[in-house]
Amino acid sequence: MSVAGSSDGRDDVLAVGIDVGGTHLRAGRVGASGVVGPVLRRRSEVDDADALLGALVAVLEELGEGPGAALPVGLGMAGLVDREGRLRYGPNVGVREVPLAALLRDALGPGRVVRVVNDASAAVVGEHRVGAARGHDDVVLLTLGTGVGGGVVVDGRLLEGAHGFAGELGHLIIHAGGRDAPSGVRGTVEAYTSGSAIARESEEAVAAGVADARALDAPGVLAAATTGERWALDVLERVGVRLGIAIASIVSVLDPSIVVVGGGAGDAAASFLLPPARDTFARDLMGAAHRPLAPIVAAELGDDAGLIGAGLLAADAAAGAAVAGGTS
């Protein structure tokens, strides 16, 4: 569920937010309480840098925020994005080493504030400011989709790391030498808890001769579980257990006050994944009986989390630039 600001208008508008995934991009105006007005959904162009830039400019023009406009622009992009806004690499996108922030600034005109971050980093800011983690200053977000993204807020601020690459929680190794993943690293959280992993679990159930099992994609497995098919319920339970194992390791390092699980697969399958994840987390967390257990909760903002967070980060950047320039 998205949080909305004013329905028409621009009174609460702070920035434009864009979220680019491997298949679609979403864009809209963002205010302090969330999305303001309509959200545009378009097919993303992630295999060619010129096509990607063209798609970004085109969606901004559709919103009336193209070249010559003034609102800051925030972009959440799937992959490794450095502190200068360069997309360095993404296992699920084709473009590499593209200075997105600089190219977008050039395309939009002088003085335009542009902030580019990883898409899950943008999403954790959205959930922290206006979503499931409101009121918490130490937050972990896991987004379960085709892959698994992650974002971290520490002391109320996005954790970016020395180079901007912090928070890649989906690439933590939980089974050395285990399943392969698009990143090329075997045995990662992504390999065992993503939507793709759910589909793979169904294939393995068929190969193992599990009664009534069918090789389905993640929505198909979820549909089967919803109607009570035992094999599908078992698949989602196994994925939830592995999610709990990953969360126990993450909490041992970061000690958040809340863990949020979102993303397409995470949102859709939360009622099946989160109960076993919570049980496993409580079992495997070091010193669990002697410390507060961070609640593991479903995300609230759905597909809008990334564009909301990206827009709010762009608004922060614009405010910081104004202060630095002595204009506020």
CSV table of C-alpha atoms in Angstrom, one decimal:
chain,number,residue,atom,x,y,z
A,1,MET,CA,0.0,0.0,0.0
A,2,SER,CA,1.3,3.4,-1.0
A,3,VAL,CA,1.1,6.5,1.2
A,4,ALA,CA,-0.3,9.4,-0.7
A,5,GLY,CA,0.1,13.1,-0.2
A,6,SER,CA,-2.3,15.6,-1.8
A,7,SER,CA,-4.1,14.0,-4.7
A,8,ASP,CA,-3.9,16.8,-7.3
A,9,GLY,CA,-1.5,18.9,-6.6
A,10,ARG,CA,1.9,20.3,-6.1
A,11,ASP,CA,1.5,21.9,-2.6
A,12,ASP,CA,3.4,19.0,-1.0
A,13,VAL,CA,5.7,18.2,-3.9
A,14,LEU,CA,9.4,18.0,-3.0
A,15,ALA,CA,10.9,16.0,-5.8
A,16,VAL,CA,10.4,13.5,-8.6
A,17,GLY,CA,11.2,9.9,-7.8
A,18,ILE,CA,12.0,7.2,-10.3
A,19,ASP,CA,12.5,3.5,-9.6
A,20,VAL,CA,14.2,1.4,-12.3
A,21,GLY,CA,14.1,-2.3,-12.2
A,22,GLY,CA,15.0,-5.0,-14.7
A,23,THR,CA,11.6,-4.9,-16.4
A,24,HIS,CA,9.8,-1.7,-15.5
A,25,LEU,CA,10.4,1.8,-14.3
A,26,ARG,CA,8.0,3.8,-12.1
A,27,ALA,CA,8.0,7.5,-11.7
A,28,GLY,CA,6.0,10.1,-9.8
A,29,ARG,CA,6.1,13.3,-7.8
A,30,VAL,CA,7.0,12.8,-4.1
A,31,GLY,CA,6.1,14.8,-1.0
A,32,ALA,CA,6.9,14.5,2.7
A,33,SER,CA,4.1,11.9,3.2
A,34,GLY,CA,4.6,9.9,0.0
A,35,VAL,CA,3.4,9.9,-3.6
A,36,VAL,CA,1.7,13.1,-4.8
A,37,GLY,CA,-0.5,12.5,-7.9
A,38,PRO,CA,-0.2,9.8,-10.5
A,39,VAL,CA,2.6,7.2,-10.8
A,40,LEU,CA,3.7,6.4,-14.4
A,41,ARG,CA,4.7,2.8,-15.1
A,42,ARG,CA,6.8,2.2,-18.2
A,43,ARG,CA,9.0,-0.5,-19.6
A,44,SER,CA,12.6,0.0,-18.5
A,45,GLU,CA,15.6,0.0,-20.8
A,46,VAL,CA,18.5,-1.5,-18.9
A,47,ASP,CA,20.6,-3.0,-21.7
A,48,ASP,CA,21.7,0.1,-23.4
A,49,ALA,CA,22.9,3.3,-21.7
A,50,ASP,CA,21.5,5.7,-24.4
A,51,ALA,CA,18.1,4.0,-24.3
A,52,LEU,CA,18.1,4.1,-20.5
A,53,LEU,CA,18.8,7.8,-20.4
A,54,GLY,CA,16.2,8.4,-23.1
A,55,ALA,CA,13.6,6.5,-21.1
A,56,LEU,CA,14.3,8.5,-18.0
A,57,VAL,CA,14.1,11.9,-19.8
A,58,ALA,CA,10.9,10.8,-21.5
A,59,VAL,CA,9.1,9.8,-18.3
A,60,LEU,CA,10.1,13.1,-16.7
A,61,GLU,CA,8.7,15.0,-19.7
A,62,GLU,CA,5.4,13.0,-19.3
A,63,LEU,CA,5.3,14.2,-15.7
A,64,GLY,CA,6.0,17.8,-16.8
A,65,GLU,CA,9.4,17.7,-15.1
A,66,GLY,CA,11.7,17.4,-18.1
A,67,PRO,CA,14.5,19.8,-19.2
A,68,GLY,CA,13.9,23.3,-17.8
A,69,ALA,CA,11.9,22.2,-14.8
A,70,ALA,CA,13.1,22.8,-11.3
A,71,LEU,CA,12.2,19.8,-9.1
A,72,PRO,CA,15.1,17.7,-7.9
A,73,VAL,CA,15.2,14.1,-9.3
A,74,GLY,CA,15.9,11.0,-7.3
A,75,LEU,CA,16.6,7.7,-9.1
A,76,GLY,CA,16.7,4.3,-7.5
A,77,MET,CA,18.6,1.9,-9.9
A,78,ALA,CA,19.0,-1.8,-9.6
A,79,GLY,CA,22.7,-2.6,-9.2
A,80,LEU,CA,25.8,-1.2,-7.6
A,81,VAL,CA,25.7,2.6,-7.6
A,82,ASP,CA,28.6,4.5,-6.3
A,83,ARG,CA,28.6,7.8,-4.3
A,84,GLU,CA,28.9,9.8,-7.5
A,85,GLY,CA,25.8,8.3,-9.0
A,86,ARG,CA,27.6,6.0,-11.4
A,87,LEU,CA,25.9,2.6,-12.1
A,88,ARG,CA,28.9,0.3,-11.9
A,89,TYR,CA,27.3,-3.1,-12.3
A,90,GLY,CA,24.1,-5.0,-11.8
A,91,PRO,CA,23.6,-8.8,-12.1
A,92,ASN,CA,20.1,-8.3,-13.6
A,93,VAL,CA,20.8,-5.3,-15.9
A,94,GLY,CA,22.9,-5.0,-19.0
A,95,VAL,CA,24.5,-1.6,-18.7
A,96,ARG,CA,27.8,-1.1,-16.9
A,97,GLU,CA,30.0,1.8,-15.7
A,98,VAL,CA,27.4,4.5,-16.7
A,99,PRO,CA,27.6,7.9,-15.0
A,100,LEU,CA,23.9,8.2,-14.6
A,101,ALA,CA,23.7,11.2,-12.3
A,102,ALA,CA,26.0,13.2,-14.5
A,103,LEU,CA,24.3,12.3,-17.8
A,104,LEU,CA,20.8,13.0,-16.3
A,105,ARG,CA,22.0,16.4,-15.0
A,106,ASP,CA,23.4,17.3,-18.4
A,107,ALA,CA,20.1,16.2,-20.1
A,108,LEU,CA,17.9,18.2,-17.7
A,109,GLY,CA,19.8,21.4,-17.7
A,110,PRO,CA,22.1,23.4,-15.4
A,111,GLY,CA,21.4,23.5,-11.7
A,112,ARG,CA,19.1,20.5,-11.6
A,113,VAL,CA,19.7,18.3,-8.5
A,114,VAL,CA,19.9,14.6,-9.3
A,115,ARG,CA,20.5,11.9,-6.8
A,116,VAL,CA,21.1,8.3,-7.9
A,117,VAL,CA,21.3,5.3,-5.5
A,118,ASN,CA,20.6,1.6,-5.4
A,119,ASP,CA,16.9,0.8,-5.7
A,120,ALA,CA,16.7,-1.1,-2.4
A,121,SER,CA,18.6,1.7,-0.7
A,122,ALA,CA,16.0,4.0,-1.9
A,123,ALA,CA,13.2,1.6,-0.8
A,124,VAL,CA,14.5,1.4,2.8
A,125,VAL,CA,14.4,5.2,3.0
A,126,GLY,CA,10.8,5.2,1.8
A,127,GLU,CA,9.8,2.5,4.4
A,128,HIS,CA,11.8,4.4,7.1
A,129,ARG,CA,10.3,7.8,6.5
A,130,VAL,CA,6.6,7.0,5.6
A,131,GLY,CA,6.2,3.2,5.6
A,132,ALA,CA,6.5,0.1,7.9
A,133,ALA,CA,9.6,1.4,9.7
A,134,ARG,CA,8.2,4.8,10.7
A,135,GLY,CA,9.5,5.8,14.2
A,136,HIS,CA,12.6,3.5,13.9
A,137,ASP,CA,16.1,4.9,13.4
A,138,ASP,CA,17.9,1.5,12.8
A,139,VAL,CA,16.2,-0.4,10.0
A,140,VAL,CA,17.0,-3.3,7.7
A,141,LEU,CA,15.0,-3.9,4.5
A,142,LEU,CA,15.1,-7.0,2.4
A,143,THR,CA,13.3,-6.9,-1.0
A,144,LEU,CA,12.5,-10.3,-2.4
A,145,GLY,CA,11.8,-10.2,-6.2
A,146,THR,CA,13.6,-11.8,-9.1
A,147,GLY,CA,16.7,-11.3,-6.9
A,148,VAL,CA,17.1,-10.0,-3.4
A,149,GLY,CA,17.9,-6.4,-2.6
A,150,GLY,CA,18.8,-4.9,0.7
A,151,GLY,CA,18.9,-1.5,2.4
A,152,VAL,CA,20.0,-0.3,5.8
A,153,VAL,CA,19.3,2.8,7.9
A,154,VAL,CA,21.6,3.4,10.9
A,155,ASP,CA,20.9,6.2,13.4
A,156,GLY,CA,18.3,7.6,11.0
A,157,ARG,CA,20.6,7.8,8.0
A,158,LEU,CA,21.0,5.6,4.9
A,159,LEU,CA,24.1,3.4,5.3
A,160,GLU,CA,26.0,3.9,2.0
A,161,GLY,CA,29.5,2.7,2.9
A,162,ALA,CA,32.9,3.9,1.7
A,163,HIS,CA,32.0,3.6,-2.0
A,164,GLY,CA,28.2,3.6,-1.9
A,165,PHE,CA,27.8,-0.2,-2.1
A,166,ALA,CA,26.6,-0.9,1.4
A,167,GLY,CA,23.4,-2.9,2.0
A,168,GLU,CA,23.8,-5.6,-0.6
A,169,LEU,CA,22.2,-8.1,1.8
A,170,GLY,CA,21.0,-10.4,-1.0
A,171,HIS,CA,24.6,-11.3,-1.7
A,172,LEU,CA,25.5,-12.6,1.8
A,173,ILE,CA,26.6,-16.2,1.6
A,174,ILE,CA,24.4,-18.6,3.7
A,175,HIS,CA,25.5,-21.9,2.1
A,176,ALA,CA,29.1,-21.9,0.8
A,177,GLY,CA,29.3,-23.5,-2.6
A,178,GLY,CA,25.5,-23.8,-2.8
A,179,ARG,CA,23.2,-22.7,-5.5
A,180,ASP,CA,24.3,-20.4,-8.3
A,181,ALA,CA,22.8,-16.9,-8.6
A,182,PRO,CA,22.9,-14.2,-11.3
A,183,SER,CA,25.7,-12.5,-9.5
A,184,GLY,CA,28.0,-15.4,-10.1
A,185,VAL,CA,28.4,-15.9,-6.3
A,186,ARG,CA,27.1,-19.3,-5.1
A,187,GLY,CA,25.1,-19.9,-2.0
A,188,THR,CA,23.8,-16.4,-1.4
A,189,VAL,CA,20.6,-15.2,0.2
A,190,GLU,CA,19.4,-14.3,-3.3
A,191,ALA,CA,19.9,-17.9,-4.4
A,192,TYR,CA,17.6,-19.3,-1.7
A,193,THR,CA,15.0,-16.6,-0.9
A,194,SER,CA,14.1,-14.8,-4.1
A,195,GLY,CA,11.1,-15.3,-6.3
A,196,SER,CA,13.4,-17.2,-8.6
A,197,ALA,CA,14.4,-19.4,-5.7
A,198,ILE,CA,10.7,-20.2,-5.0
A,199,ALA,CA,10.4,-21.4,-8.6
A,200,ARG,CA,13.5,-23.4,-8.3
A,201,GLU,CA,12.3,-25.1,-5.1
A,202,SER,CA,9.2,-26.2,-7.0
A,203,GLU,CA,11.4,-27.7,-9.7
A,204,GLU,CA,13.5,-29.5,-7.2
A,205,ALA,CA,10.3,-30.8,-5.5
A,206,VAL,CA,9.2,-32.3,-8.8
A,207,ALA,CA,12.7,-33.8,-9.4
A,208,ALA,CA,12.6,-35.4,-5.9
A,209,GLY,CA,9.2,-37.0,-6.7
A,210,VAL,CA,7.2,-35.0,-4.1
A,211,ALA,CA,3.5,-35.9,-4.4
A,212,ASP,CA,1.5,-33.5,-6.6
A,213,ALA,CA,4.4,-31.1,-7.0
A,214,ARG,CA,4.5,-29.0,-10.1
A,215,ALA,CA,7.3,-26.8,-11.6
A,216,LEU,CA,5.8,-23.3,-11.3
A,217,ASP,CA,6.9,-19.7,-11.1
A,218,ALA,CA,6.6,-17.9,-7.8
A,219,PRO,CA,3.1,-16.6,-8.3
A,220,GLY,CA,2.0,-20.2,-9.3
A,221,VAL,CA,3.6,-21.6,-6.1
A,222,LEU,CA,1.8,-19.0,-4.1
A,223,ALA,CA,-1.5,-19.7,-5.7
A,224,ALA,CA,-1.1,-23.4,-5.0
A,225,ALA,CA,-0.2,-22.7,-1.4
A,226,THR,CA,-3.2,-20.4,-1.0
A,227,THR,CA,-5.5,-23.4,-2.0
A,228,GLY,CA,-3.7,-25.6,0.6
A,229,GLU,CA,-1.5,-27.7,-1.6
A,230,ARG,CA,0.9,-29.3,0.8
A,231,TRP,CA,3.9,-29.4,-1.5
A,232,ALA,CA,3.6,-25.6,-2.2
A,233,LEU,CA,3.2,-24.8,1.5
A,234,ASP,CA,6.4,-26.8,2.2
A,235,VAL,CA,8.3,-24.9,-0.5
A,236,LEU,CA,7.4,-21.6,1.0
A,237,GLU,CA,8.2,-22.8,4.5
A,238,ARG,CA,11.7,-23.8,3.4
A,239,VAL,CA,12.2,-20.4,1.8
A,240,GLY,CA,10.9,-18.7,5.0
A,241,VAL,CA,13.4,-20.7,7.1
A,242,ARG,CA,16.3,-19.7,4.9
A,243,LEU,CA,15.1,-16.1,5.1
A,244,GLY,CA,15.1,-16.4,8.9
A,245,ILE,CA,18.7,-17.7,8.8
A,246,ALA,CA,19.8,-14.7,6.8
A,247,ILE,CA,18.0,-12.3,9.1
A,248,ALA,CA,19.7,-13.8,12.1
A,249,SER,CA,23.1,-13.1,10.6
A,250,ILE,CA,22.2,-9.6,9.5
A,251,VAL,CA,20.8,-8.7,12.9
A,252,SER,CA,24.0,-10.0,14.6
A,253,VAL,CA,26.0,-7.5,12.6
A,254,LEU,CA,23.6,-4.4,12.5
A,255,ASP,CA,21.3,-4.7,15.5
A,256,PRO,CA,18.3,-3.0,13.9
A,257,SER,CA,15.2,-2.3,15.8
A,258,ILE,CA,13.0,-3.6,13.0
A,259,VAL,CA,13.4,-5.8,9.9
A,260,VAL,CA,11.1,-5.1,6.9
A,261,VAL,CA,10.5,-7.6,4.1
A,262,GLY,CA,9.1,-6.4,0.8
A,263,GLY,CA,9.6,-6.7,-2.9
A,264,GLY,CA,7.2,-8.4,-5.3
A,265,ALA,CA,7.6,-11.9,-3.9
A,266,GLY,CA,8.0,-10.7,-0.4
A,267,ASP,CA,4.8,-8.7,-0.5
A,268,ALA,CA,2.8,-11.4,-2.1
A,269,ALA,CA,4.0,-14.3,0.0
A,270,ALA,CA,4.5,-12.5,3.4
A,271,SER,CA,1.8,-14.5,5.2
A,272,PHE,CA,3.6,-17.8,4.3
A,273,LEU,CA,7.3,-16.6,4.5
A,274,LEU,CA,7.3,-14.5,7.6
A,275,PRO,CA,6.1,-16.9,10.3
A,276,PRO,CA,8.8,-19.5,9.6
A,277,ALA,CA,11.3,-16.7,9.2
A,278,ARG,CA,10.4,-15.3,12.6
A,279,ASP,CA,10.7,-18.7,14.3
A,280,THR,CA,14.1,-19.4,12.7
A,281,PHE,CA,15.4,-16.0,13.5
A,282,ALA,CA,14.5,-16.4,17.2
A,283,ARG,CA,16.1,-19.8,17.2
A,284,ASP,CA,19.4,-18.9,15.4
A,285,LEU,CA,20.1,-15.4,16.7
A,286,MET,CA,23.0,-15.4,19.2
A,287,GLY,CA,21.8,-14.5,22.7
A,288,ALA,CA,18.2,-14.4,21.6
A,289,ALA,CA,16.9,-14.9,25.1
A,290,HIS,CA,18.9,-12.0,26.4
A,291,ARG,CA,18.1,-9.3,23.9
A,292,PRO,CA,15.1,-7.6,22.3
A,293,LEU,CA,14.1,-9.5,19.1
A,294,ALA,CA,13.6,-7.1,16.2
A,295,PRO,CA,10.2,-7.5,14.8
A,296,ILE,CA,10.1,-8.9,11.2
A,297,VAL,CA,7.3,-7.1,9.4
A,298,ALA,CA,5.8,-6.8,5.9
A,299,ALA,CA,6.6,-3.7,3.9
A,300,GLU,CA,3.8,-1.1,3.5
A,301,LEU,CA,4.6,0.9,0.4
A,302,GLY,CA,4.6,-1.9,-2.2
A,303,ASP,CA,6.0,-0.9,-5.6
A,304,ASP,CA,6.1,2.8,-4.6
A,305,ALA,CA,8.8,2.4,-1.9
A,306,GLY,CA,11.8,2.9,-4.2
A,307,LEU,CA,10.4,6.0,-6.0
A,308,ILE,CA,9.3,7.5,-2.7
A,309,GLY,CA,12.7,7.0,-1.1
A,310,ALA,CA,14.6,8.2,-4.2
A,311,GLY,CA,12.5,11.4,-4.3
A,312,LEU,CA,13.1,12.1,-0.6
A,313,LEU,CA,16.8,11.6,-0.9
A,314,ALA,CA,16.8,14.0,-3.9
A,315,ALA,CA,14.9,16.5,-1.7
A,316,ASP,CA,17.5,16.1,1.0
A,317,ALA,CA,20.3,16.7,-1.5
A,318,ALA,CA,18.6,19.8,-2.8
A,319,ALA,CA,18.1,21.2,0.8
A,320,GLY,CA,21.7,20.5,1.5
A,321,ALA,CA,22.9,22.2,-1.6
A,322,ALA,CA,20.7,25.2,-0.7
A,323,VAL,CA,22.3,25.5,2.7
A,324,ALA,CA,25.8,25.1,1.4
A,325,GLY,CA,25.1,27.8,-1.1
A,326,GLY,CA,23.7,30.1,1.5
A,327,THR,CA,20.3,30.3,-0.1
A,328,SER,CA,18.2,29.1,2.8
